[in-house]
Short mmCIF file of C-alpha atoms in Angstrom, two decimals:
data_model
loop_
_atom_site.label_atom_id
_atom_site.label_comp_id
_atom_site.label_asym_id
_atom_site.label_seq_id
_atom_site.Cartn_x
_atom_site.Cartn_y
_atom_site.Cartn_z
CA UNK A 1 0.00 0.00 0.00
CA UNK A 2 1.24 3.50 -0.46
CA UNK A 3 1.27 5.86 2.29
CA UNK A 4 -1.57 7.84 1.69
CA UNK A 5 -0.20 11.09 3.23
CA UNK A 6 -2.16 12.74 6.19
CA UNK A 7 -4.81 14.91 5.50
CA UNK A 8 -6.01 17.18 8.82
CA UNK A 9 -9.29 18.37 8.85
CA UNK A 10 -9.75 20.74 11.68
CA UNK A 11 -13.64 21.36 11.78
CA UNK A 12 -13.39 17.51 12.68
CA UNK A 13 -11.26 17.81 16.19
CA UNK A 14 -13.38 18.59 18.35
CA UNK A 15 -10.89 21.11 20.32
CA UNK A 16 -13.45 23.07 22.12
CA UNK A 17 -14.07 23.48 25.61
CA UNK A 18 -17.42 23.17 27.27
CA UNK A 19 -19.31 26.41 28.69
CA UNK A 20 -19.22 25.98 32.10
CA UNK A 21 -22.58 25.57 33.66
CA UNK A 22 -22.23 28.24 37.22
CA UNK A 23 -21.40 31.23 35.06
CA UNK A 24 -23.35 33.92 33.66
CA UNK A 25 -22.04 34.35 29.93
CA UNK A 26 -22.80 37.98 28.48
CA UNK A 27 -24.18 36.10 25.45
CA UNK A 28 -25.92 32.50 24.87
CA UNK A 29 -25.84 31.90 21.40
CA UNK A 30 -28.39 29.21 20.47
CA UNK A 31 -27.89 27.48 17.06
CA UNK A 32 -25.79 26.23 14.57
CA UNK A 33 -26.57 27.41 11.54
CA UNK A 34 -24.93 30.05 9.40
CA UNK A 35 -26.47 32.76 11.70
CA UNK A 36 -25.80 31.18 15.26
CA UNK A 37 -22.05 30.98 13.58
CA UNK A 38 -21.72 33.93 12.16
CA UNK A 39 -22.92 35.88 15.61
CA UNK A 40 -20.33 33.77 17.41
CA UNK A 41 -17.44 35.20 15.02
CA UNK A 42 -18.74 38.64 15.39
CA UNK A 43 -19.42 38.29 19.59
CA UNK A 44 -15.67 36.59 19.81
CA UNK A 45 -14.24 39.52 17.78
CA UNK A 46 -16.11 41.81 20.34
CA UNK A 47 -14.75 39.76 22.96
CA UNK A 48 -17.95 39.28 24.19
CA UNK A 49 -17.79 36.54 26.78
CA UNK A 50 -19.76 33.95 25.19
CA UNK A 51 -20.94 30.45 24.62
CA UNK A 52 -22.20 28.62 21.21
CA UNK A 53 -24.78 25.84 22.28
CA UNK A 54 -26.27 23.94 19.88
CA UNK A 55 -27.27 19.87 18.68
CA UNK A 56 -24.90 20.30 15.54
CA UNK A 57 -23.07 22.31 12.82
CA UNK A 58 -24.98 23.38 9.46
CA UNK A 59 -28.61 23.43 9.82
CA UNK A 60 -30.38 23.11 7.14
CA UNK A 61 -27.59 24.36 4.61
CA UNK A 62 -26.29 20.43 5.35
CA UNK A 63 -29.34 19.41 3.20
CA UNK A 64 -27.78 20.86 0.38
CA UNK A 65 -25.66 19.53 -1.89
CA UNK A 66 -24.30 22.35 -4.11
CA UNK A 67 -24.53 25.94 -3.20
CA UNK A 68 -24.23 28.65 -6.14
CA UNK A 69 -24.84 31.81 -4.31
CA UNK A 70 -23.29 32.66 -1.67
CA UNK A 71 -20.63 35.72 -1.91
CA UNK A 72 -17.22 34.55 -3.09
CA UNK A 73 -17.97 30.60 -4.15
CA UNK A 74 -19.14 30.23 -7.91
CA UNK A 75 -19.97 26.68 -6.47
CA UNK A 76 -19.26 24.71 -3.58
CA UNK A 77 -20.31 21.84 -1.79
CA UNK A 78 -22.36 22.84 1.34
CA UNK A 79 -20.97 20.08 3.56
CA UNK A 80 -17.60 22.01 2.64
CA UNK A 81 -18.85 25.54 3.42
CA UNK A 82 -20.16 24.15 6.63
CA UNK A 83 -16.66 23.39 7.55
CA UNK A 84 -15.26 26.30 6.27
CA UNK A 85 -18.26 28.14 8.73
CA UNK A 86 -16.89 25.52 11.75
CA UNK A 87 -13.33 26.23 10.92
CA UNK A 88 -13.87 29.78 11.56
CA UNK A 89 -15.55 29.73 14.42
CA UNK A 90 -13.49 27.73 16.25
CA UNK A 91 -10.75 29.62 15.24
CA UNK A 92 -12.23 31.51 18.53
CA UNK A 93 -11.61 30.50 22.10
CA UNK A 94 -15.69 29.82 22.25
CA UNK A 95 -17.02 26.91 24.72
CA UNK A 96 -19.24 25.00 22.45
CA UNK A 97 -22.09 23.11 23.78
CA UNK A 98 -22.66 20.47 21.25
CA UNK A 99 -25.27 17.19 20.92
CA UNK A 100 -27.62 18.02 23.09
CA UNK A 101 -31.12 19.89 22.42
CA UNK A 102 -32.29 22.90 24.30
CA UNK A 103 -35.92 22.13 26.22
CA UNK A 104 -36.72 25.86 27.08
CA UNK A 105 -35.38 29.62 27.62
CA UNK A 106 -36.65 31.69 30.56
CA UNK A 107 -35.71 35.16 32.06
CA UNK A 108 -35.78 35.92 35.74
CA UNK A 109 -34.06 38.80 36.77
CA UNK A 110 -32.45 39.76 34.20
CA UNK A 111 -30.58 36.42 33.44
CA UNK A 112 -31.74 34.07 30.86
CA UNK A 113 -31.62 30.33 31.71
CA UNK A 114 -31.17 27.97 28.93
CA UNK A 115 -32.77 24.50 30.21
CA UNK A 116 -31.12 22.04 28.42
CA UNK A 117 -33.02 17.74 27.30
CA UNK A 118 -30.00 16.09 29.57
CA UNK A 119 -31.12 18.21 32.77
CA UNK A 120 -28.09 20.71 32.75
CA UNK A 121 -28.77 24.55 31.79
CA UNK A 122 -26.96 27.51 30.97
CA UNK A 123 -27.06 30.86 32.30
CA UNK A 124 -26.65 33.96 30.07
CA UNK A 125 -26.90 38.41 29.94
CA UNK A 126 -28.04 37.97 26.21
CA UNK A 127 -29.43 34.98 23.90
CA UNK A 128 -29.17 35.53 20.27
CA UNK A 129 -31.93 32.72 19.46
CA UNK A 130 -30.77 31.05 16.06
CA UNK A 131 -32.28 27.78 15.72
CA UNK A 132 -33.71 27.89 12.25
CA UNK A 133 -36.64 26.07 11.00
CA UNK A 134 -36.76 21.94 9.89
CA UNK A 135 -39.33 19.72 7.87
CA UNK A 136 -43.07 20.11 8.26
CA UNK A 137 -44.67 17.01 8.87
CA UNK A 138 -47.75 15.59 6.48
CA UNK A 139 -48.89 13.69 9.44
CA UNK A 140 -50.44 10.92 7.99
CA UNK A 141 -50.52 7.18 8.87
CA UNK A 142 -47.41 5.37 7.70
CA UNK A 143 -45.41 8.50 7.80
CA UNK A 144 -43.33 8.12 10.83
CA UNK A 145 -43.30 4.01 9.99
CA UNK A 146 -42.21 4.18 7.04
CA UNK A 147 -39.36 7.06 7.75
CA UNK A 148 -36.04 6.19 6.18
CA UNK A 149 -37.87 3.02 4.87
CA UNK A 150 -38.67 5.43 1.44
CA UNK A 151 -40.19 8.21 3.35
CA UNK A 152 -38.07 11.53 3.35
CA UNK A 153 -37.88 14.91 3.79
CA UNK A 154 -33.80 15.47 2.15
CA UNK A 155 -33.60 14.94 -1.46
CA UNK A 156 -30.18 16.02 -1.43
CA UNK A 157 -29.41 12.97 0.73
CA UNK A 158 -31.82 10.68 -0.92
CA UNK A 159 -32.39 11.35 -4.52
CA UNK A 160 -29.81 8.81 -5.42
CA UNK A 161 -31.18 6.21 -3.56
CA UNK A 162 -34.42 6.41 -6.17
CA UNK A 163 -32.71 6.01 -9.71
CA UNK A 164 -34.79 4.98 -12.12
CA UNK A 165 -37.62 4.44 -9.27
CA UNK A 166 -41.24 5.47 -8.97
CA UNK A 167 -41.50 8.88 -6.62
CA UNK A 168 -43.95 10.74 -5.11
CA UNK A 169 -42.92 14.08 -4.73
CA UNK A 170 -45.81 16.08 -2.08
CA UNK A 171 -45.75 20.08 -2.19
CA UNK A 172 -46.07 22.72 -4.92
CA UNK A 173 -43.45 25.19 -3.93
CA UNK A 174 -39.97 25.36 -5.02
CA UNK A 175 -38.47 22.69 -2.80
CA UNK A 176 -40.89 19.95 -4.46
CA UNK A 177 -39.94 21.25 -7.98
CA UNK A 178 -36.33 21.12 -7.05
CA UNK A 179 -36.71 17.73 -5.99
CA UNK A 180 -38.82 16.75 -9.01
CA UNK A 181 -35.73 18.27 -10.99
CA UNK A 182 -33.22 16.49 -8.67
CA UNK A 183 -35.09 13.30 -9.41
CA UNK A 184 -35.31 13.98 -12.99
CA UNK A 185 -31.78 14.00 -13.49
CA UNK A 186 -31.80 10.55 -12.02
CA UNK A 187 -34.02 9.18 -14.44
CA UNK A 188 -36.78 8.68 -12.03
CA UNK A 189 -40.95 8.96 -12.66
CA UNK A 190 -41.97 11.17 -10.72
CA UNK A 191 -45.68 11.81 -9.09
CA UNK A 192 -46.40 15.52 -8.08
CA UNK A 193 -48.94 16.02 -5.28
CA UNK A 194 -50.26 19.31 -4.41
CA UNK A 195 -52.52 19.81 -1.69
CA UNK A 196 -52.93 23.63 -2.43
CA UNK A 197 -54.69 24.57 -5.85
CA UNK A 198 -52.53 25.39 -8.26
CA UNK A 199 -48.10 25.51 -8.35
CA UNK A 200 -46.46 27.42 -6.13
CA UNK A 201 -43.09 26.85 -7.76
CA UNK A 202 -41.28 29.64 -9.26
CA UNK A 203 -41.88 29.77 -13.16
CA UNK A 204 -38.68 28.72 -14.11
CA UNK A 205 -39.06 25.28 -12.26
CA UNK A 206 -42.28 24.98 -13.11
CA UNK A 207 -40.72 25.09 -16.94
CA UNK A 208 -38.31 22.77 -16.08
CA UNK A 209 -40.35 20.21 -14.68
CA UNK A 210 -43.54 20.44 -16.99
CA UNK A 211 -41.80 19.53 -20.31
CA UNK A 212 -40.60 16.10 -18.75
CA UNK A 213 -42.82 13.62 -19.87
CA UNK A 214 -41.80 11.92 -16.73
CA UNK A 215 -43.49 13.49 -14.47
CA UNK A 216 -47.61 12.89 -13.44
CA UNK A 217 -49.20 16.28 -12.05
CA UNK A 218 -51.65 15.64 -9.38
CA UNK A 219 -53.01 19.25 -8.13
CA UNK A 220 -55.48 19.91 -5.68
CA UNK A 221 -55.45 16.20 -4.10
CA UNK A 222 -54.24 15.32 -0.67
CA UNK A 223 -52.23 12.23 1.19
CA UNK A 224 -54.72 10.48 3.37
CA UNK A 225 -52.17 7.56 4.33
CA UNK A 226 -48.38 5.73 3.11
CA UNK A 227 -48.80 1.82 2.74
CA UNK A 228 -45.90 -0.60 2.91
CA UNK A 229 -44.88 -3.42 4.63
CA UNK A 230 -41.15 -2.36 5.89
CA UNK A 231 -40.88 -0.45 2.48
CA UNK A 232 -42.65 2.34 0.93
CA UNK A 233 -45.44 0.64 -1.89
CA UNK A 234 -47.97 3.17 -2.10
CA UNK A 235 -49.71 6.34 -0.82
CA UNK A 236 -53.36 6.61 -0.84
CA UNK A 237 -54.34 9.85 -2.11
CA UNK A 238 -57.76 12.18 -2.92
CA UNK A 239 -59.10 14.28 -4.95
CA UNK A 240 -59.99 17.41 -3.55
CA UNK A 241 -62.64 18.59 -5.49
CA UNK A 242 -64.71 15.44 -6.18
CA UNK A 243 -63.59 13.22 -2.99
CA UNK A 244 -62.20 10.32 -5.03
CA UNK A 245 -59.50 8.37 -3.67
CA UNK A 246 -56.12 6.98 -5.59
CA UNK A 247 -53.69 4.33 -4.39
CA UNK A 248 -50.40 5.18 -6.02
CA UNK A 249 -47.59 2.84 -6.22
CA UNK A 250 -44.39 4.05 -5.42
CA UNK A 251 -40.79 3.29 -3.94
CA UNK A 252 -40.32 6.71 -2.51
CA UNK A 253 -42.26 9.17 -1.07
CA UNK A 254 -40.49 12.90 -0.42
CA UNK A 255 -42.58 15.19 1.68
CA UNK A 256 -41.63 18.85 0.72
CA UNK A 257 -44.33 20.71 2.19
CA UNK A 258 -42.78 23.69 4.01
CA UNK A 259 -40.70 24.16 7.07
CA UNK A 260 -41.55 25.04 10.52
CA UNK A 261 -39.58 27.60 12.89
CA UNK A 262 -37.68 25.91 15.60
CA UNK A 263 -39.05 27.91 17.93
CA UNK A 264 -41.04 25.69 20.89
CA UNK A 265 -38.21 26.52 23.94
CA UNK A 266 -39.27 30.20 23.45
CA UNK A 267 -43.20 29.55 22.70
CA UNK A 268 -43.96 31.44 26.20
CA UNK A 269 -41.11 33.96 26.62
CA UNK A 270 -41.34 36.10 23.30
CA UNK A 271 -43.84 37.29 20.71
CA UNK A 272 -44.09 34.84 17.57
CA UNK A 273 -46.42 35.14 14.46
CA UNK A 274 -48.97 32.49 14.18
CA UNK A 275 -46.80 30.03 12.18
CA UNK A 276 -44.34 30.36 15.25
CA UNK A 277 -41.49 32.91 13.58
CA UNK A 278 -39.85 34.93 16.35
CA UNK A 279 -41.03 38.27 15.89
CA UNK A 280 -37.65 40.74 14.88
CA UNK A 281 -37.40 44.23 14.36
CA UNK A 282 -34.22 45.28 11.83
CA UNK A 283 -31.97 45.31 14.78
CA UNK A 284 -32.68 41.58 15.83
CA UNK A 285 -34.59 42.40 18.86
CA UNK A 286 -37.89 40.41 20.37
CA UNK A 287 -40.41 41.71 22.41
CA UNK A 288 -38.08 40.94 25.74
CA UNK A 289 -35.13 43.18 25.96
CA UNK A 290 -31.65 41.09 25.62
CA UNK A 291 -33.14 38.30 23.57
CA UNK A 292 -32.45 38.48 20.50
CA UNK A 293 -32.96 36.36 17.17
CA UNK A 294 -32.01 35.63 14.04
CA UNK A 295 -32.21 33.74 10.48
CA UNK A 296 -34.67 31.40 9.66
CA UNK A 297 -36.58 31.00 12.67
CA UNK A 298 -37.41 35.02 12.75
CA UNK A 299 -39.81 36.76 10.43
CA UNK A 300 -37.17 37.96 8.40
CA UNK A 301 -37.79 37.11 4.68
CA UNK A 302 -36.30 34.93 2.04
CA UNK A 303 -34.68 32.22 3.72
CA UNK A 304 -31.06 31.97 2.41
CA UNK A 305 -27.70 31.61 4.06
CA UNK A 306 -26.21 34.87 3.16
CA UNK A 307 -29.59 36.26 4.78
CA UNK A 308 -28.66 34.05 7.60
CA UNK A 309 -24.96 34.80 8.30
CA UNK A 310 -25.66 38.72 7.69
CA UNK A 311 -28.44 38.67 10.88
CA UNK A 312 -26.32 36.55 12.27
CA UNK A 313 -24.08 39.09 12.27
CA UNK A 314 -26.41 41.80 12.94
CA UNK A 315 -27.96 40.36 16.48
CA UNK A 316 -24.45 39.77 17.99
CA UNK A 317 -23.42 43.64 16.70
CA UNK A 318 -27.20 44.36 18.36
CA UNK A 319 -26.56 42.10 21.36
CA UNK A 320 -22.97 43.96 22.27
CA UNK A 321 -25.07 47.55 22.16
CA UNK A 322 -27.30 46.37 24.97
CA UNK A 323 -24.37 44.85 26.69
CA UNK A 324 -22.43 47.79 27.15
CA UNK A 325 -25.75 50.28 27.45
CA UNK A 326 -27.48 47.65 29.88
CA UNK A 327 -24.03 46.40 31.81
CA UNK A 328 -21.17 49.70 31.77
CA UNK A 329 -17.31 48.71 32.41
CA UNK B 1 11.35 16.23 4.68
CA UNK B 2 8.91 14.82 8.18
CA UNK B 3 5.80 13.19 7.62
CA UNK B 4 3.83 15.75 8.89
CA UNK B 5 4.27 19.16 6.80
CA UNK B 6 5.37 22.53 7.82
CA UNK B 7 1.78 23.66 7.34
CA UNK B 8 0.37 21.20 9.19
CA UNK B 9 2.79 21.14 12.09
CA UNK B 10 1.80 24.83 12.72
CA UNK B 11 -2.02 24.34 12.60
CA UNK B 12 -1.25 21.28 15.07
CA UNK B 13 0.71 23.35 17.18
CA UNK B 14 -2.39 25.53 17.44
CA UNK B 15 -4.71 22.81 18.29
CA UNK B 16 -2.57 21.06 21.03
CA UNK B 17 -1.77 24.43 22.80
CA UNK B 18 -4.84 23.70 25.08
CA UNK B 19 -3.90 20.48 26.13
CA UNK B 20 -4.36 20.27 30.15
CA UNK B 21 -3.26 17.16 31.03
CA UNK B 22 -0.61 14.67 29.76
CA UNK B 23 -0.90 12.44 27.57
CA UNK B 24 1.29 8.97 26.60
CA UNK B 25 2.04 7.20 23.29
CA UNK B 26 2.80 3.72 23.17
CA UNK B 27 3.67 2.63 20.14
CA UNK B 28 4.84 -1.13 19.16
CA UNK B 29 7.16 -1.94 15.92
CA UNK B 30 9.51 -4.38 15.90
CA UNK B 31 13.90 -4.81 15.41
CA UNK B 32 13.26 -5.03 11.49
CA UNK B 33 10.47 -2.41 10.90
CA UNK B 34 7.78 -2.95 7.96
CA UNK B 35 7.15 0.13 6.45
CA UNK B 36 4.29 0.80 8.23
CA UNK B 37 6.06 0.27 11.22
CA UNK B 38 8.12 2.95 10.66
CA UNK B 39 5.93 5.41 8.77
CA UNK B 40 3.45 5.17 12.40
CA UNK B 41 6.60 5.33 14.79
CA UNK B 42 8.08 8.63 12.68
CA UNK B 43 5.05 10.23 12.47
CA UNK B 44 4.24 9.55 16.57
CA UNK B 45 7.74 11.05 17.34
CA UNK B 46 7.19 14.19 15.32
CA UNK B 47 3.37 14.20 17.17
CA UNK B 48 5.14 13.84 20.30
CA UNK B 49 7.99 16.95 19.42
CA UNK B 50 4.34 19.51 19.26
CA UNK B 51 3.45 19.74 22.68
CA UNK B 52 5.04 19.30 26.26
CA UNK B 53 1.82 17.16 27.55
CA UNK B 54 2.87 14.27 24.90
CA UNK B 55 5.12 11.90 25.78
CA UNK B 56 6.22 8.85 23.28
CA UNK B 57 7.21 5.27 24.31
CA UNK B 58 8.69 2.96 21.29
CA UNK B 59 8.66 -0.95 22.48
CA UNK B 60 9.71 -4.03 20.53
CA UNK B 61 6.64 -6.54 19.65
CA UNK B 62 8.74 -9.35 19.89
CA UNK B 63 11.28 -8.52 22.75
CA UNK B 64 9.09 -6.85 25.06
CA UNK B 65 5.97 -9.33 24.16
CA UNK B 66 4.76 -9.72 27.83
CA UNK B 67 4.45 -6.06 27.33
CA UNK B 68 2.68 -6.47 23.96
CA UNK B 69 0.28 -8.95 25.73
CA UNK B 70 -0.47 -7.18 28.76
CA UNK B 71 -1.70 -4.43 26.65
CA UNK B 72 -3.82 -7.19 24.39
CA UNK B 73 -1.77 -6.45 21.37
CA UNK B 74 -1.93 -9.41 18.24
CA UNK B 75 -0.28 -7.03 15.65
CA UNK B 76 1.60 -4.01 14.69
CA UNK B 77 1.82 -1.44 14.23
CA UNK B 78 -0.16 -0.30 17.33
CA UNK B 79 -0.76 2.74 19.31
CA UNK B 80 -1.89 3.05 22.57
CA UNK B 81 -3.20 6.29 23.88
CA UNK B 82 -3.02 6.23 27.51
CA UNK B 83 -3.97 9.98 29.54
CA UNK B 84 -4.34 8.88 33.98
CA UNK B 85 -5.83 5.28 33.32
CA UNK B 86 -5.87 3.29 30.07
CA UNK B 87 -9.49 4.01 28.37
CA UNK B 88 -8.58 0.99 26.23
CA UNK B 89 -8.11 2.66 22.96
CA UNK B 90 -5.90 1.43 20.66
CA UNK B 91 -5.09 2.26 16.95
CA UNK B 92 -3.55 -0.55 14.62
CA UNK B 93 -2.26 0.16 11.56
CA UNK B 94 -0.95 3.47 9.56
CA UNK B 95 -3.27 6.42 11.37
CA UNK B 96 -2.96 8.35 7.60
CA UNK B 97 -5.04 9.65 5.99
CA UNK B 98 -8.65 11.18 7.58
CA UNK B 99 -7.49 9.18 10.34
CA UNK B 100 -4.74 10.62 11.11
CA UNK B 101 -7.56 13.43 12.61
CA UNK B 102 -8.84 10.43 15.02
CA UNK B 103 -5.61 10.21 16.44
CA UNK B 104 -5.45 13.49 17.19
CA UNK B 105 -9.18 14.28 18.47
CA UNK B 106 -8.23 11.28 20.96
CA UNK B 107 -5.19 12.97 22.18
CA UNK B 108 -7.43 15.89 22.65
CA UNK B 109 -10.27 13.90 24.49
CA UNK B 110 -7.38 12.17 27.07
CA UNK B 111 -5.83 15.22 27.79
CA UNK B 112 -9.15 16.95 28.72
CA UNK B 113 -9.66 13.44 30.69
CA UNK B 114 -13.58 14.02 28.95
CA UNK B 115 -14.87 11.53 26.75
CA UNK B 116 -17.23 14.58 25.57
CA UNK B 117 -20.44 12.14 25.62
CA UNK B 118 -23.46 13.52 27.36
CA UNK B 119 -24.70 12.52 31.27
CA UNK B 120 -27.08 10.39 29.38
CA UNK B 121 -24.66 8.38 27.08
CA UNK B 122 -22.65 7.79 30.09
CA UNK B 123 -25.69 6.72 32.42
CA UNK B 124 -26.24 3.84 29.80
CA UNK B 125 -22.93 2.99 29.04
CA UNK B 126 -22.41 2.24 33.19
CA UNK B 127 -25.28 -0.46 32.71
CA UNK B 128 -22.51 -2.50 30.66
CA UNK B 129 -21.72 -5.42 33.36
CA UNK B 130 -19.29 -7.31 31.04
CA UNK B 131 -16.26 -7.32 29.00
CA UNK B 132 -17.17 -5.50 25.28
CA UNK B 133 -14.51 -5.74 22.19
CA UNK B 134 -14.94 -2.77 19.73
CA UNK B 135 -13.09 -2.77 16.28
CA UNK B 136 -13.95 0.06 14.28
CA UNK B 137 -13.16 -1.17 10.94
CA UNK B 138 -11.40 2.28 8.87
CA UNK B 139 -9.86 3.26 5.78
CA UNK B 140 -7.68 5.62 5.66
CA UNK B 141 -7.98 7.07 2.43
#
């Protein structure tokens, strides 16, 4: 065999040390997404004394496989940006928390308490609340059954898996077209089911997608159920306007019907819209003073990771104003 | 030229800065070194050169084989990682490639005497009331 050489990857030693559960850290940054990451960098370079806590690296940006529009990459491959994004933050000094969910954020006092699922919590001056937003759920019989058995909510991770396979494709928006497109490439058939009347999809994937002879267009008809014994067969579906029910053979089943905000641990301590998005003003704040938010879980528009990073950025500049107003050297 | 480059040594440097507690290397080869042997031996003592917390020990699989045993050694090259205790790790084989990053994440994790798993993980992992052999199976490419 020839020596292969040694190839370090830093993102992937975990040389962080662990916030330390007695003190009170000026800032709690909670997330890992490009905006939790990017408020980190900005808070370090601040020298805010902080702590990053979060389950992983990424978000949803890890769904992805190639990303064409972010500043300064043509093209690269989002698991590598991600590690460019963890490279640079633990360039820092910055006690990560990492692997374990957060169960609810309270403020007594002036301190914010981060309760964390193992039992521990974290104590903090300022939160910047980054926890983005993740899959919404059809709900349906089979769904949760038949998860990872040829249901899924990540085409990026599991278009190849359905190559030349039979796919039903739920949603009408963008994501479902992308995946319809994804699938395409991969020489699948493709059902589309739309619960909503009439696409969603922006007109150029609509385009894409409605010259393939390839691909079945179901609109207006919902998923009452997903059959399959250990494997995805079929999804019983109806039609909407006249009540008629379909059983649809299938492999695969991807569910892109929208994302929800992450946004549960602060459900009683700040304002949220009805679909649960952390109310913001432009300079990241909530209704409490000293909790701030940011990226996809706020009611900021258009969900991208430049978006992201740059409020990211914005709520830790935000957070270090009320620091030194709120707590004067 | 070492095995690990300039570049590298500086970023590794860097990384094992932190590094709390000490940490020893055992590494077995033998009088007549195979070449991976010798590639895992030079590139321990360059890994031991980057911070004072590292120490190195070279032993002989077949001289000092009561050594070898009492460690549970059947091949080489090995590589113990030992910080207060032995946590029963053990490398075998060339750590190149990506894994050359497990070798040093481990050094890391002994030194901070902190597996880094959660209350929880370790709550379960007490349960354990007899003897478990792990092989994780790698490539290093």
């Amino acid at each position: 065999m020839e020596f292969p050489g040694i190839i370090l990857d830093i993102p992937s030693i975990s040389q962080s040390r662990k916030p330390d559960n007695n003190s009170i850290y000026d800032m709690l940054i909670v997330g890992g997404g490009p905006s939790a990451m990017s408020a980190a960098i900005y808070g370090a370079r601040k020298m805010i004394n902080l702590a990053l806590i979060t389950l992983d690296f990424g978000g949803q940006v890890k769904e992805t496989s190639v990303i064409e529009n972010y500043l300064g990459f043509q093209s690269i491959n989002a698991q590598e940006l991600v590690a460019k994004f963890e490279e640079h933050v633990k360039s820092f000094d910055i006690p990560i928390n990492l692997g374990v969910s957060i169960v609810e954020i309270k403020k007594k006092d002036d301190i914010f308490t981060v309760y964390m699922e193992d039992g521990t919590n974290f104590l903090g001056h300022t939160i910047i609340f980054a926890t983005g937003e993740r899959h919404r759920q059809l709900n349906v019989p089979g769904e949760k059954e038949l998860l990872g058995k040829g249901v899924t909510y990540c085409a990026t991770c599991d278009a190849p898996l359905f190559k030349g396979k039979k796919v039903i494709v739920v949603g009408g928006g963008n994501s479902a077209f992308t995946t319809a497109f994804d699938l395409l490439k991969l020489d699948a058939e493709i059902i589309l089911v739309n619960y909503a009347s009439g696409w969603q999809a922006d007109e150029i994937f609509l385009k894409k997608v409605k010259k393939s002879e390839k691909v079945q267009f179901l609109d207006y008809y919902e998923v009452l159920r997903i059959e399959g014994n250990n494997r995805v067969e079929a999804a019983i579906t109806r039609n909407r306007k006249n009540g008629e029910e379909k059983r649809i053979t299938a492999d695969g089943i991807f569910l892109e019907i929208g994302l929800l905000p992450n946004s549960e641990p602060v459900k009683n301590l700040v304002e949220l819209t009805k679909q649960g998005e952390v109310i913001v003003d432009c300079f990241c704040r909530t209704s409490i003073p000293g909790f701030f938010a940011a990226g996809d879980v706020t009611t900021v528009p258009h969900k991208q990771i430049i978006i992201s990073a740059g409020e990211g950025a914005k709520a830790a500049l935000s957070a270090y104003d009320h620091l030194i107003k709120s707590y004067p050297i | 030229m070492g095995i690990i480059s300039e570049k590298d040594r500086e970023q590794l440097i860097k990384i094992l800065k932190p590094l709390s507690n000490n940490v020893r290397i055992i590494t077995f080869t033998q009088e007549f070194e195979c070449e991976h042997c010798n590639i895992t031996r030079n590139m321990l003592e360059e890994i031991s050169e980057l911070s004072d917390q590292i120490s190195l020990e070279v032993h002989d699989f077949v001289k000092d084989e009561d050594l070898a045993k009492g460690y549970g050694l059947d091949k080489i090259p090995a590589t113990i990682l030992l910080g207060d205790r032995d946590y029963g790790i053990r490398l075998f084989g060339v750590p190149a490639g990506y894994e050359f990053n497990t070798l040093i994440e481990d050094i890391i994790l002994i030194s901070r005497r902190d597996s880094g798993l959660s209350k929880e993980v370790l709550s379960e992992l007490s349960k354990i009331d007899q003897p478990v052999h792990i092989q994780v199976m790698i490539s290093p490419t």
